[in-house]
């Protein structure tokens, strides 16, 4: 085994060269010097954890260090991307379907205000993925989804409230003209 630790101002390198069965004989990026890599010496016997043909952890004497290939945090990221893209896709399908089926009417009268309101709500739902991802990083994917779903009614309430307030402002001059 060979370890490489380079700590330079703009470039860090933390590698361990593993020798053993074909699945684990490779140079592995450890991501950081600690807690284990800094104490490894050539010839040390280590235990390697594999996940889908990737070395995800190296352990020795009860201490373990994750490698740079550890998929930790990926479920939260995938959930965040999905919860951000889902409202965009649903709104796009909804708006596209409405415009397609009512193209002549919308061409004559313009797009209805309802599409704008739903677009704002979809954008707000996409933004809800950000705080939900923070919750997911702290607690896990199930609570990340709960946080996102709890935020959605708040976004809808906010968008509807702003829309109703905006209508009230624009409706008053129209009543005075009559």
Coordinates of N, CA and C in Angstrom, one line a residue:
X1 N 0.8 -1.2 0.0 CA 0.0 0.0 0.0 C 0.9 1.2 0.0
X2 N 0.4 2.3 -0.7 CA 1.1 3.5 -0.7 C 0.1 4.6 -0.4
X3 N 0.5 5.6 0.4 CA -0.4 6.7 0.6 C 0.2 8.0 0.1
X4 N -0.6 8.9 -0.4 CA -0.1 10.2 -0.9 C -1.0 11.2 -0.3
X5 N -0.3 12.1 0.4 CA -1.0 13.3 1.0 C -0.2 14.5 0.6
X6 N -0.9 15.4 -0.2 CA -0.3 16.7 -0.6 C -1.2 17.8 -0.2
X7 N -0.8 18.6 0.7 CA -1.6 19.8 1.1 C -0.9 21.0 0.6
X8 N -1.3 21.5 -0.5 CA -0.8 22.7 -1.0 C -1.9 23.8 -1.1
X9 N -1.5 25.0 -1.2 CA -2.5 26.1 -1.1 C -3.7 25.9 -2.1
X10 N -3.5 25.5 -3.3 CA -4.5 25.4 -4.3 C -4.8 24.0 -4.7
X11 N -4.1 23.0 -4.2 CA -4.3 21.7 -4.7 C -4.1 20.7 -3.6
X12 N -5.1 19.9 -3.3 CA -5.0 18.9 -2.3 C -5.1 17.5 -3.0
X13 N -4.3 16.6 -2.5 CA -4.4 15.2 -3.1 C -4.3 14.2 -1.9
X14 N -5.3 13.3 -1.8 CA -5.3 12.4 -0.8 C -5.7 11.0 -1.4
X15 N -4.6 10.2 -1.6 CA -4.8 8.9 -2.3 C -4.2 7.8 -1.5
X16 N -4.8 6.6 -1.7 CA -4.2 5.4 -1.1 C -4.2 4.4 -2.2
X17 N -3.1 3.7 -2.3 CA -3.0 2.6 -3.4 C -3.2 1.3 -2.6
X18 N -4.3 0.6 -3.1 CA -4.7 -0.7 -2.5 C -4.1 -1.8 -3.3
X19 N -3.7 -2.9 -2.6 CA -3.2 -4.1 -3.3 C -4.0 -5.2 -2.7
X20 N -4.6 -6.0 -3.5 CA -5.5 -7.1 -3.0 C -6.2 -7.8 -4.2
X21 N -7.4 -8.3 -4.0 CA -8.1 -8.9 -5.1 C -8.3 -7.8 -6.2
X22 N -8.6 -8.3 -7.4 CA -8.8 -7.4 -8.5 C -9.8 -6.3 -8.3
X23 N -10.8 -6.6 -7.6 CA -11.9 -5.6 -7.4 C -11.4 -4.3 -6.6
X24 N -10.4 -4.5 -5.7 CA -10.0 -3.4 -4.9 C -8.6 -2.9 -5.2
X25 N -7.8 -3.6 -6.1 CA -6.5 -3.1 -6.4 C -6.5 -1.9 -7.3
X26 N -6.4 -0.7 -6.7 CA -6.5 0.5 -7.4 C -6.0 1.6 -6.6
X27 N -5.8 2.8 -7.2 CA -5.6 4.0 -6.4 C -6.9 4.6 -6.1
X28 N -7.2 4.9 -4.8 CA -8.5 5.4 -4.3 C -8.3 6.8 -3.8
X29 N -9.1 7.7 -4.3 CA -9.2 9.1 -3.8 C -9.9 9.1 -2.4
X30 N -9.2 9.4 -1.4 CA -9.9 9.4 0.0 C -10.6 10.8 0.3
X31 N -10.3 11.8 -0.5 CA -11.0 13.1 -0.2 C -10.4 13.9 0.8
X32 N -9.8 13.4 1.9 CA -9.2 14.1 3.0 C -8.1 13.3 3.7
X33 N -7.3 13.9 4.5 CA -6.2 13.2 5.2 C -6.7 12.4 6.4
X34 N -7.8 12.8 6.9 CA -8.3 12.2 8.2 C -9.7 11.6 8.0
X35 N -10.0 10.8 8.9 CA -9.4 10.4 10.1 C -8.4 9.2 10.0
X36 N -8.4 8.5 8.9 CA -7.6 7.3 8.8 C -6.4 7.4 7.9
X37 N -6.5 8.1 6.8 CA -5.4 8.1 5.8 C -4.1 8.6 6.4
X38 N -4.1 9.6 7.2 CA -2.9 10.1 7.7 C -2.1 9.1 8.6
X39 N -2.7 8.1 9.1 CA -2.1 7.1 10.0 C -1.7 5.8 9.2
X40 N -2.1 5.7 8.0 CA -1.8 4.5 7.2 C -0.3 4.5 6.8
X41 N 0.3 3.3 6.8 CA 1.6 3.1 6.4 C 1.7 1.9 5.4
X42 N 2.7 1.9 4.5 CA 2.8 0.8 3.6 C 2.8 -0.5 4.3
X43 N 2.0 -1.5 3.7 CA 1.9 -2.8 4.3 C 0.8 -3.0 5.3
X44 N 0.1 -1.9 5.7 CA -1.0 -2.0 6.6 C -2.1 -2.8 6.0
X45 N -2.8 -3.7 6.7 CA -3.9 -4.4 6.3 C -5.2 -3.6 6.6
X46 N -6.0 -3.4 5.6 CA -7.2 -2.6 5.7 C -8.4 -3.4 5.2
X47 N -9.6 -3.0 5.7 CA -10.8 -3.6 5.2 C -11.5 -2.5 4.3
X48 N -11.9 -3.0 3.1 CA -12.5 -2.2 2.1 C -14.0 -2.5 1.9
X49 N -14.8 -1.4 1.9 CA -16.2 -1.6 1.7 C -16.5 -1.2 0.2
X50 N -17.1 -2.1 -0.5 CA -17.4 -1.9 -1.9 C -18.9 -1.6 -2.1
X51 N -19.3 -0.7 -3.0 CA -20.7 -0.5 -3.3 C -20.7 -0.3 -4.8
X52 N -21.4 -1.2 -5.5 CA -21.5 -1.1 -7.0 C -20.2 -0.9 -7.6
X53 N -19.2 -1.7 -7.3 CA -17.9 -1.7 -7.8 C -17.0 -0.5 -7.5
X54 N -17.5 0.3 -6.5 CA -16.7 1.4 -6.1 C -16.3 1.2 -4.6
X55 N -15.0 1.6 -4.4 CA -14.5 1.5 -3.0 C -15.1 2.8 -2.3
X56 N -16.0 2.6 -1.3 CA -16.6 3.7 -0.6 C -16.1 4.0 0.8
X57 N -15.4 3.0 1.3 CA -14.8 3.2 2.7 C -13.6 2.3 2.9
X58 N -12.7 2.8 3.6 CA -11.5 2.0 4.0 C -11.4 2.0 5.5
X59 N -11.2 0.9 6.2 CA -11.2 0.8 7.6 C -9.9 0.0 8.1
X60 N -9.5 0.4 9.3 CA -8.4 -0.3 10.0 C -8.5 -0.1 11.5
X61 N -8.4 -1.2 12.2 CA -8.4 -1.1 13.7 C -9.6 -0.4 14.3
X62 N -10.8 -0.6 13.7 CA -12.0 0.0 14.2 C -12.3 1.4 13.7
X63 N -11.3 2.0 13.0 CA -11.5 3.4 12.4 C -11.8 3.3 11.0
X64 N -12.7 4.1 10.5 CA -13.1 4.1 9.1 C -13.0 5.4 8.5
X65 N -12.8 5.5 7.2 CA -12.8 6.8 6.4 C -13.5 6.5 5.1
X66 N -14.5 7.4 4.8 CA -15.2 7.3 3.5 C -14.3 7.8 2.4
X67 N -14.5 7.3 1.2 CA -13.7 7.8 0.1 C -14.5 8.9 -0.6
X68 N -13.9 9.4 -1.6 CA -14.5 10.5 -2.4 C -15.7 9.9 -3.3
X69 N -15.7 8.5 -3.5 CA -16.7 7.9 -4.2 C -18.0 7.5 -3.4
X70 N -18.0 7.9 -2.2 CA -19.2 7.6 -1.3 C -20.4 8.3 -1.9
X71 N -21.5 7.6 -2.1 CA -22.7 8.2 -2.6 C -23.5 8.9 -1.6
X72 N -22.9 9.2 -0.4 CA -23.6 9.9 0.6 C -24.1 11.3 0.2
X73 N -25.4 11.6 0.4 CA -25.9 12.9 -0.1 C -26.6 12.8 -1.4
X74 N -26.3 11.8 -2.2 CA -26.9 11.7 -3.5 C -28.4 11.6 -3.5
X75 N -29.0 10.8 -2.6 CA -30.5 10.7 -2.6 C -31.1 12.0 -2.3
X76 N -30.5 12.9 -1.5 CA -31.1 14.2 -1.2 C -31.0 15.1 -2.4
X77 N -29.9 15.0 -3.2 CA -29.8 15.8 -4.4 C -30.7 15.3 -5.4
X78 N -30.9 14.0 -5.6 CA -31.8 13.5 -6.6 C -33.3 13.9 -6.3
X79 N -33.6 13.9 -5.0 CA -34.9 14.3 -4.5 C -35.1 15.8 -4.8
X80 N -34.1 16.6 -4.5 CA -34.2 18.0 -4.7 C -34.5 18.3 -6.2
X81 N -33.7 17.7 -7.1 CA -33.9 17.9 -8.5 C -35.3 17.5 -8.9
X82 N -35.7 16.3 -8.5 CA -37.0 15.8 -8.8 C -38.1 16.7 -8.3
X83 N -38.0 17.2 -7.1 CA -39.1 18.0 -6.5 C -39.0 19.4 -7.2
X84 N -37.9 19.8 -7.8 CA -37.9 21.1 -8.5 C -38.4 20.9 -9.9
X85 N -38.1 19.8 -10.5 CA -38.6 19.6 -11.9 C -40.0 19.2 -12.0
X86 N -40.5 18.5 -11.0 CA -41.9 18.0 -11.1 C -42.9 19.1 -11.3
X87 N -42.9 20.2 -10.5 CA -43.9 21.3 -10.7 C -43.7 22.0 -12.1
X88 N -42.4 22.1 -12.5 CA -42.2 22.7 -13.9 C -42.8 21.8 -15.0
X89 N -42.6 20.5 -14.9 CA -43.1 19.6 -15.9 C -44.7 19.6 -15.8
X90 N -45.2 19.5 -14.7 CA -46.7 19.5 -14.6 C -47.3 20.8 -15.1
X91 N -46.7 21.9 -14.7 CA -47.2 23.2 -15.2 C -47.1 23.3 -16.7
X92 N -45.9 22.9 -17.3 CA -45.7 22.9 -18.7 C -46.7 22.1 -19.5
X93 N -47.0 20.9 -18.9 CA -48.0 20.0 -19.6 C -49.4 20.7 -19.5
X94 N -49.7 21.2 -18.3 CA -51.0 21.8 -18.1 C -51.2 23.1 -19.1
X95 N -50.2 24.0 -19.0 CA -50.3 25.2 -19.8 C -50.2 24.9 -21.3
X96 N -49.4 23.9 -21.7 CA -49.3 23.6 -23.1 C -50.6 22.9 -23.6
X97 N -51.2 22.1 -22.8 CA -52.5 21.5 -23.1 C -53.6 22.5 -23.3
X98 N -53.6 23.5 -22.3 CA -54.6 24.5 -22.4 C -54.5 25.4 -23.6
X99 N -53.2 25.8 -23.9 CA -53.0 26.7 -25.1 C -53.2 25.9 -26.4
X100 N -52.9 24.6 -26.4 CA -53.1 23.8 -27.6 C -54.6 23.7 -27.9
X101 N -55.4 23.4 -26.8 CA -56.8 23.2 -27.1 C -57.6 24.5 -27.2
X102 N -57.1 25.6 -26.8 CA -57.8 26.8 -26.9 C -57.0 27.9 -27.7
X103 N -56.2 27.5 -28.7 CA -55.3 28.4 -29.4 C -56.0 29.5 -30.0
X104 N -57.1 29.3 -30.7 CA -57.9 30.3 -31.4 C -58.4 31.4 -30.4
X105 N -59.0 30.9 -29.3 CA -59.5 31.8 -28.3 C -58.4 32.7 -27.6
X106 N -57.3 32.0 -27.3 CA -56.2 32.7 -26.7 C -55.5 33.7 -27.7
X107 N -55.5 33.3 -29.0 CA -55.0 34.2 -30.0 C -55.8 35.5 -30.1
X108 N -57.1 35.4 -29.9 CA -57.9 36.5 -30.1 C -57.9 37.4 -28.8
X109 N -58.0 36.7 -27.6 CA -58.2 37.4 -26.3 C -56.9 37.5 -25.5
X110 N -55.9 36.7 -25.8 CA -54.7 36.7 -25.0 C -54.8 35.6 -24.0
X111 N -53.7 35.3 -23.4 CA -53.6 34.3 -22.4 C -54.4 34.7 -21.1
X112 N -55.1 33.7 -20.5 CA -55.8 34.0 -19.3 C -54.9 34.2 -18.1
X113 N -55.4 35.0 -17.2 CA -54.6 35.3 -16.0 C -54.3 34.0 -15.2
X114 N -55.2 33.0 -15.3 CA -55.1 31.8 -14.5 C -53.7 31.1 -14.8
X115 N -53.3 31.1 -16.1 CA -52.0 30.5 -16.5 C -50.9 31.2 -15.8
X116 N -51.0 32.5 -15.6 CA -49.9 33.3 -15.0 C -49.9 32.9 -13.5
X117 N -51.0 32.8 -12.9 CA -51.1 32.4 -11.4 C -50.5 31.0 -11.2
X118 N -50.9 30.1 -12.1 CA -50.4 28.7 -11.9 C -48.9 28.7 -12.2
X119 N -48.4 29.5 -13.1 CA -47.0 29.6 -13.4 C -46.2 30.1 -12.2
X120 N -46.7 31.1 -11.6 CA -46.1 31.6 -10.3 C -46.1 30.6 -9.2
X121 N -47.2 29.8 -9.1 CA -47.3 28.8 -8.1 C -46.3 27.7 -8.4
X122 N -46.1 27.3 -9.7 CA -45.2 26.3 -10.1 C -43.7 26.7 -9.8
X123 N -43.4 28.0 -10.1 CA -42.1 28.5 -9.8 C -41.9 28.5 -8.3
X124 N -42.9 28.9 -7.5 CA -42.7 28.9 -6.0 C -42.5 27.4 -5.5
X125 N -43.2 26.5 -6.1 CA -43.0 25.1 -5.7 C -41.6 24.6 -6.1
X126 N -41.1 25.1 -7.2 CA -39.7 24.8 -7.5 C -38.7 25.4 -6.4
X127 N -39.0 26.6 -6.0 CA -38.1 27.2 -5.0 C -38.2 26.5 -3.7
X128 N -39.4 25.9 -3.4 CA -39.5 25.1 -2.1 C -38.5 24.0 -2.0
X129 N -38.0 23.5 -3.1 CA -37.0 22.5 -3.1 C -35.7 22.9 -2.3
X130 N -35.4 24.2 -2.3 CA -34.2 24.6 -1.6 C -34.2 24.4 -0.1
X131 N -35.2 25.0 0.6 CA -35.3 24.7 2.0 C -35.5 23.2 2.4
X132 N -36.3 22.6 1.5 CA -36.5 21.1 1.7 C -35.2 20.3 1.6
X133 N -34.3 20.7 0.7 CA -33.1 20.1 0.6 C -32.2 20.3 1.8
X134 N -32.3 21.4 2.4 CA -31.5 21.7 3.7 C -32.0 20.8 4.8
X135 N -33.4 20.6 4.8 CA -34.0 19.7 5.8 C -33.5 18.3 5.5
X136 N -33.5 17.9 4.2 CA -33.1 16.6 3.8 C -31.6 16.3 4.2
X137 N -30.8 17.3 4.0 CA -29.4 17.1 4.4 C -29.2 16.8 5.9
X138 N -30.1 17.4 6.7 CA -30.0 17.2 8.1 C -30.7 15.9 8.6
X139 N -31.8 15.5 7.9 CA -32.6 14.5 8.5 C -32.8 13.3 7.5
X140 N -32.7 13.5 6.2 CA -32.9 12.4 5.3 C -34.0 12.7 4.3
X141 N -34.2 11.8 3.3 CA -35.1 12.0 2.2 C -36.6 12.1 2.6
X142 N -37.0 11.1 3.5 CA -38.5 11.2 3.9 C -38.9 12.6 4.4
X143 N -38.1 13.1 5.4 CA -38.5 14.4 5.9 C -38.2 15.5 4.9
X144 N -37.3 15.3 4.0 CA -37.2 16.3 2.9 C -38.4 16.4 2.1
X145 N -39.0 15.3 1.8 CA -40.3 15.3 1.0 C -41.4 15.9 1.8
X146 N -41.5 15.6 3.1 CA -42.5 16.1 4.0 C -42.4 17.7 4.0
X147 N -41.1 18.1 4.2 CA -40.9 19.6 4.2 C -41.4 20.2 2.9
X148 N -41.1 19.6 1.8 CA -41.5 20.2 0.5 C -43.0 20.2 0.4
X149 N -43.6 19.1 0.8 CA -45.1 19.0 0.7 C -45.8 20.0 1.6
X150 N -45.2 20.3 2.8 CA -45.7 21.2 3.7 C -45.6 22.6 3.2
X151 N -44.6 22.9 2.5 CA -44.4 24.3 1.9 C -45.3 24.6 0.8
X152 N -45.7 23.6 0.0 CA -46.6 23.8 -1.1 C -47.9 24.6 -0.9
X153 N -48.7 24.2 0.2 CA -49.9 25.0 0.4 C -49.5 26.5 0.8
X154 N -48.4 26.7 1.5 CA -48.0 28.0 1.8 C -47.7 28.9 0.6
X155 N -47.1 28.2 -0.4 CA -46.8 28.9 -1.7 C -48.1 29.2 -2.4
X156 N -49.0 28.3 -2.4 CA -50.3 28.5 -3.1 C -51.1 29.6 -2.4
X157 N -51.1 29.6 -1.1 CA -51.8 30.7 -0.4 C -51.1 32.0 -0.7
X158 N -49.8 32.1 -0.7 CA -49.1 33.4 -1.0 C -49.4 33.9 -2.4
X159 N -49.4 33.0 -3.4 CA -49.6 33.4 -4.7 C -51.1 33.8 -4.9
X160 N -52.0 33.1 -4.4 CA -53.4 33.5 -4.5 C -53.7 34.8 -3.8
X161 N -53.1 35.0 -2.6 CA -53.3 36.2 -1.8 C -52.8 37.4 -2.7
X162 N -51.6 37.3 -3.2 CA -51.0 38.4 -4.1 C -51.9 38.6 -5.3
X163 N -52.4 37.5 -5.9 CA -53.3 37.7 -7.1 C -54.6 38.4 -6.7
X164 N -55.2 38.0 -5.6 CA -56.4 38.7 -5.2 C -56.2 40.1 -4.8
X165 N -55.1 40.4 -4.2 CA -54.7 41.8 -3.8 C -54.5 42.6 -5.1
X166 N -53.8 42.0 -6.1 CA -53.6 42.7 -7.3 C -54.9 42.9 -8.1
X167 N -55.8 42.0 -8.1 CA -57.1 42.2 -8.8 C -57.9 43.3 -8.1
X168 N -57.8 43.4 -6.8 CA -58.6 44.5 -6.1 C -58.1 45.8 -6.5
X169 N -56.8 46.0 -6.7 CA -56.2 47.2 -7.1 C -56.6 47.6 -8.5
X170 N -56.6 46.6 -9.4 CA -57.0 46.9 -10.8 C -58.5 47.0 -11.0
X171 N -59.3 46.4 -10.1 CA -60.7 46.4 -10.3 C -61.3 47.7 -10.0
X172 N -60.8 48.4 -9.0 CA -61.4 49.7 -8.5 C -61.5 50.7 -9.7
X173 N -60.5 51.0 -10.5 CA -60.7 52.0 -11.5 C -61.8 51.6 -12.5
X174 N -61.9 50.3 -12.8 CA -62.9 49.8 -13.8 C -64.3 50.1 -13.3
X175 N -64.5 50.0 -12.0 CA -65.8 50.2 -11.4 C -66.2 51.7 -11.5
X176 N -65.2 52.6 -11.3 CA -65.4 54.0 -11.4 C -65.8 54.5 -12.8
X177 N -65.3 53.8 -13.8 CA -65.6 54.2 -15.2 C -67.1 53.9 -15.6
X178 N -67.7 53.1 -14.8 CA -69.1 52.7 -15.3 C -70.1 53.8 -14.9

